[in-house]
XYZ file of C-alpha atoms in Angstrom:
251
model
C 0.021 -0.237 0.127
C 1.333 3.384 -0.850
C 2.619 5.232 2.122
C 1.494 8.679 1.613
C -1.396 9.909 -0.844
C -1.961 13.400 -1.657
C -5.778 13.938 -2.773
C -6.647 17.244 -4.458
C -4.731 19.437 -2.082
C -5.231 22.984 -2.267
C -3.579 25.534 0.387
C -4.138 29.407 0.477
C -2.600 31.735 3.043
C -4.826 34.744 4.226
C -8.420 35.302 5.163
C -9.630 35.695 1.686
C -10.132 38.874 -0.988
C -6.821 40.742 -1.601
C -5.068 39.185 1.223
C -5.339 35.758 -0.166
C -2.563 33.925 -1.629
C -2.955 30.250 -3.202
C 0.308 28.442 -2.849
C -0.878 25.035 -3.819
C -3.692 23.903 -6.413
C -5.161 20.560 -7.114
C -2.259 18.300 -5.863
C -2.459 14.801 -6.546
C 0.213 12.547 -5.619
C 1.300 8.873 -4.458
C 4.630 8.329 -2.714
C 5.109 4.445 -2.409
C 6.312 2.635 0.323
C 10.393 2.529 0.658
C 10.652 5.081 -2.408
C 12.955 8.017 -2.555
C 11.129 11.150 -3.947
C 12.397 14.820 -4.805
C 10.328 17.565 -4.979
C 11.822 20.537 -7.318
C 10.570 23.842 -8.420
C 11.044 27.509 -8.427
C 11.227 29.609 -5.458
C 7.536 30.290 -3.945
C 5.889 27.372 -5.826
C 4.848 25.756 -2.514
C 7.676 22.940 -2.164
C 8.000 23.552 1.555
C 4.381 24.198 2.417
C 3.478 20.799 1.063
C 6.520 19.201 3.022
C 5.294 20.858 6.152
C 1.490 19.496 5.310
C 2.833 16.343 5.269
C 4.677 16.763 8.803
C 1.339 17.790 10.110
C 2.234 20.999 10.684
C -0.591 22.837 9.411
C -3.877 21.518 7.385
C -4.490 22.177 4.062
C -7.336 24.540 2.927
C -8.894 21.775 0.613
C -8.267 18.110 -0.191
C -6.349 15.864 2.160
C -3.163 13.548 2.855
C -3.621 10.151 3.952
C -0.824 7.841 5.384
C -1.903 4.303 5.058
C -5.401 5.358 4.617
C -5.506 7.627 7.797
C -5.843 11.177 7.333
C -2.841 13.220 8.343
C -3.721 15.427 11.262
C -1.140 16.847 13.614
C 2.569 15.674 14.044
C 3.419 12.232 15.158
C 6.791 10.141 15.266
C 5.700 8.184 12.146
C 6.526 11.472 10.195
C 10.327 12.738 11.088
C 11.466 16.040 9.635
C 14.698 17.470 8.901
C 14.968 21.115 7.992
C 17.652 23.182 6.243
C 18.626 24.998 9.505
C 20.444 23.463 12.243
C 18.281 21.523 14.869
C 20.721 19.940 17.040
C 20.678 20.627 20.669
C 23.781 22.622 21.848
C 23.340 21.190 25.258
C 23.712 17.473 24.026
C 26.506 15.637 22.736
C 26.471 13.806 19.476
C 25.528 10.779 21.239
C 22.630 12.222 23.308
C 21.280 14.199 20.359
C 21.185 11.002 18.413
C 19.059 8.957 21.163
C 16.918 11.985 22.130
C 13.828 10.529 20.294
C 13.751 6.824 21.836
C 14.800 8.568 25.232
C 11.612 10.911 25.082
C 9.342 7.729 24.161
C 10.632 5.765 27.230
C 13.145 3.314 25.632
C 15.364 1.733 28.084
C 19.498 2.300 28.222
C 20.100 -0.804 25.892
C 17.640 0.397 23.111
C 19.138 3.945 23.514
C 22.378 2.712 23.404
C 21.742 0.443 20.119
C 20.185 3.484 18.291
C 23.209 5.627 19.142
C 25.744 3.057 17.742
C 23.766 2.233 14.806
C 23.009 5.720 13.573
C 26.058 7.257 14.449
C 27.886 4.765 12.263
C 25.301 5.140 9.343
C 25.703 8.956 9.548
C 29.485 8.785 9.472
C 30.001 10.150 12.867
C 32.269 7.416 14.493
C 34.573 8.844 16.719
C 32.759 12.059 17.484
C 30.017 10.188 19.711
C 30.881 12.664 22.945
C 31.722 15.825 20.679
C 29.501 19.095 21.521
C 27.749 20.661 18.502
C 29.962 23.668 18.737
C 32.959 21.239 17.886
C 31.446 20.086 14.681
C 31.339 21.536 11.257
C 28.005 22.404 9.481
C 28.264 19.068 7.679
C 28.646 17.064 10.685
C 25.397 18.863 12.465
C 23.456 17.884 9.651
C 24.511 14.319 10.059
C 23.323 14.674 13.826
C 20.247 15.974 12.218
C 19.759 13.037 10.081
C 20.798 10.316 12.567
C 18.315 11.639 15.379
C 15.358 11.515 12.671
C 16.384 7.897 12.000
C 16.864 6.789 15.330
C 13.363 7.986 16.308
C 12.208 4.988 13.699
C 9.716 7.017 11.635
C 8.017 5.638 8.558
C 8.374 8.652 6.608
C 11.248 11.025 6.299
C 10.519 14.428 5.425
C 13.592 16.664 4.075
C 13.235 20.546 3.313
C 16.655 21.379 1.630
C 18.737 19.792 4.305
C 21.858 20.263 2.298
C 21.055 23.792 0.827
C 23.700 25.592 3.234
C 26.650 23.582 2.715
C 29.412 23.687 0.284
C 29.467 21.614 -2.852
C 32.032 18.923 -1.550
C 30.235 18.463 1.795
C 26.838 18.122 -0.219
C 27.949 15.404 -2.251
C 29.545 13.331 0.637
C 26.352 13.894 2.473
C 24.219 12.888 -0.485
C 25.994 9.480 -0.757
C 25.696 8.808 3.063
C 22.089 9.832 3.052
C 21.482 7.125 0.194
C 23.440 4.375 2.273
C 21.374 5.241 5.345
C 18.245 4.997 3.067
C 19.294 1.763 1.588
C 19.688 0.457 4.929
C 16.355 1.277 6.399
C 14.193 1.564 3.209
C 12.277 4.217 4.680
C 9.992 6.296 2.500
C 11.960 9.593 1.428
C 10.041 12.945 0.474
C 12.902 15.461 -0.261
C 12.596 19.083 -1.409
C 15.687 20.704 -3.048
C 16.317 23.633 -5.390
C 19.292 21.412 -6.939
C 18.484 19.217 -9.904
C 21.870 17.409 -9.842
C 20.871 16.676 -6.239
C 17.435 15.318 -6.957
C 18.818 13.214 -9.945
C 21.282 11.743 -8.132
C 19.093 10.696 -4.886
C 15.636 10.169 -6.442
C 13.518 7.333 -7.813
C 11.003 10.003 -8.661
C 11.157 13.780 -9.140
C 8.088 16.031 -9.139
C 8.400 19.038 -11.018
C 6.030 21.677 -9.529
C 5.222 25.005 -11.680
C 5.345 28.525 -10.396
C 2.765 29.625 -7.865
C 0.160 28.369 -7.483
C 2.139 25.202 -7.233
C 0.802 22.323 -9.338
C 2.366 19.418 -10.690
C 3.668 20.079 -13.943
C 5.921 16.801 -14.262
C 7.053 13.551 -12.906
C 10.074 12.027 -13.902
C 10.892 8.390 -13.180
C 14.792 8.499 -12.698
C 15.824 4.869 -14.366
C 19.601 5.416 -13.161
C 20.667 2.203 -11.468
C 21.346 1.755 -7.922
C 23.700 1.915 -6.093
C 24.359 5.508 -7.394
C 28.018 6.662 -7.709
C 29.481 10.062 -8.469
C 30.839 9.136 -11.836
C 26.844 8.642 -12.788
C 26.831 12.529 -12.623
C 28.964 12.643 -15.750
C 26.934 10.033 -18.077
C 24.929 11.378 -20.880
C 21.932 9.728 -19.064
C 22.018 11.781 -16.204
C 22.935 15.180 -18.181
C 19.960 14.318 -20.569
C 17.504 14.130 -17.529
C 19.005 17.475 -16.042
C 18.660 18.966 -19.349
C 14.984 18.175 -19.727
C 14.225 19.368 -16.263
C 15.970 22.487 -16.705
C 14.235 23.234 -19.617
C 10.706 22.600 -17.690
C 11.513 24.896 -14.744
C 12.422 27.617 -17.156
C 8.754 27.806 -18.400
């Protein structure tokens, strides 16, 4: 059964009249279980708004979203969110940040330690377990963010331009590490990005949104084999996909 279904969703900010701003209109989408999905589009097209509604941070004006057949209302730990801004707790070590979710839900010390060990290794932070966030680079803090969300064992991982503020080399390393973590867990991922290369490298499916009000302009099924490698970024197939999507975003 598909993990998330978006059914005829529309969202308008404001109370009506001149103050009303429709950011999303008539969105129909299906995100299948275990898939990696990227959403791209120009600034202001509603990508982040759509993601935040999937997280349950607010409700759509019209239409609905369903997770395994149940309407999404409010937040719960089945849906984990990673934002572009750092969300690590500065008063906790890497280890304690990673195990925050299990600890909050009352997991025993053995389960907490297991989550710490598994996800610290998975996100490439072995050897940094007892460091404080202030001692880490921006890329390493983002690894903590991702590891903490995974350690809480959500069904859905929602990511809002998590690597947008990082330099190109760090971004590419984190993309590769994210795919390793995703392959190990097979969680459903919905990932918002402005970066077409990032979307092509990561995704099974890329949703291209039109300018505001955001509508579904195109869905690209990415047929590149897995596991993805850095060399793929230079292949004709990769570049053809990029050219095709770029042309769509220009119109």
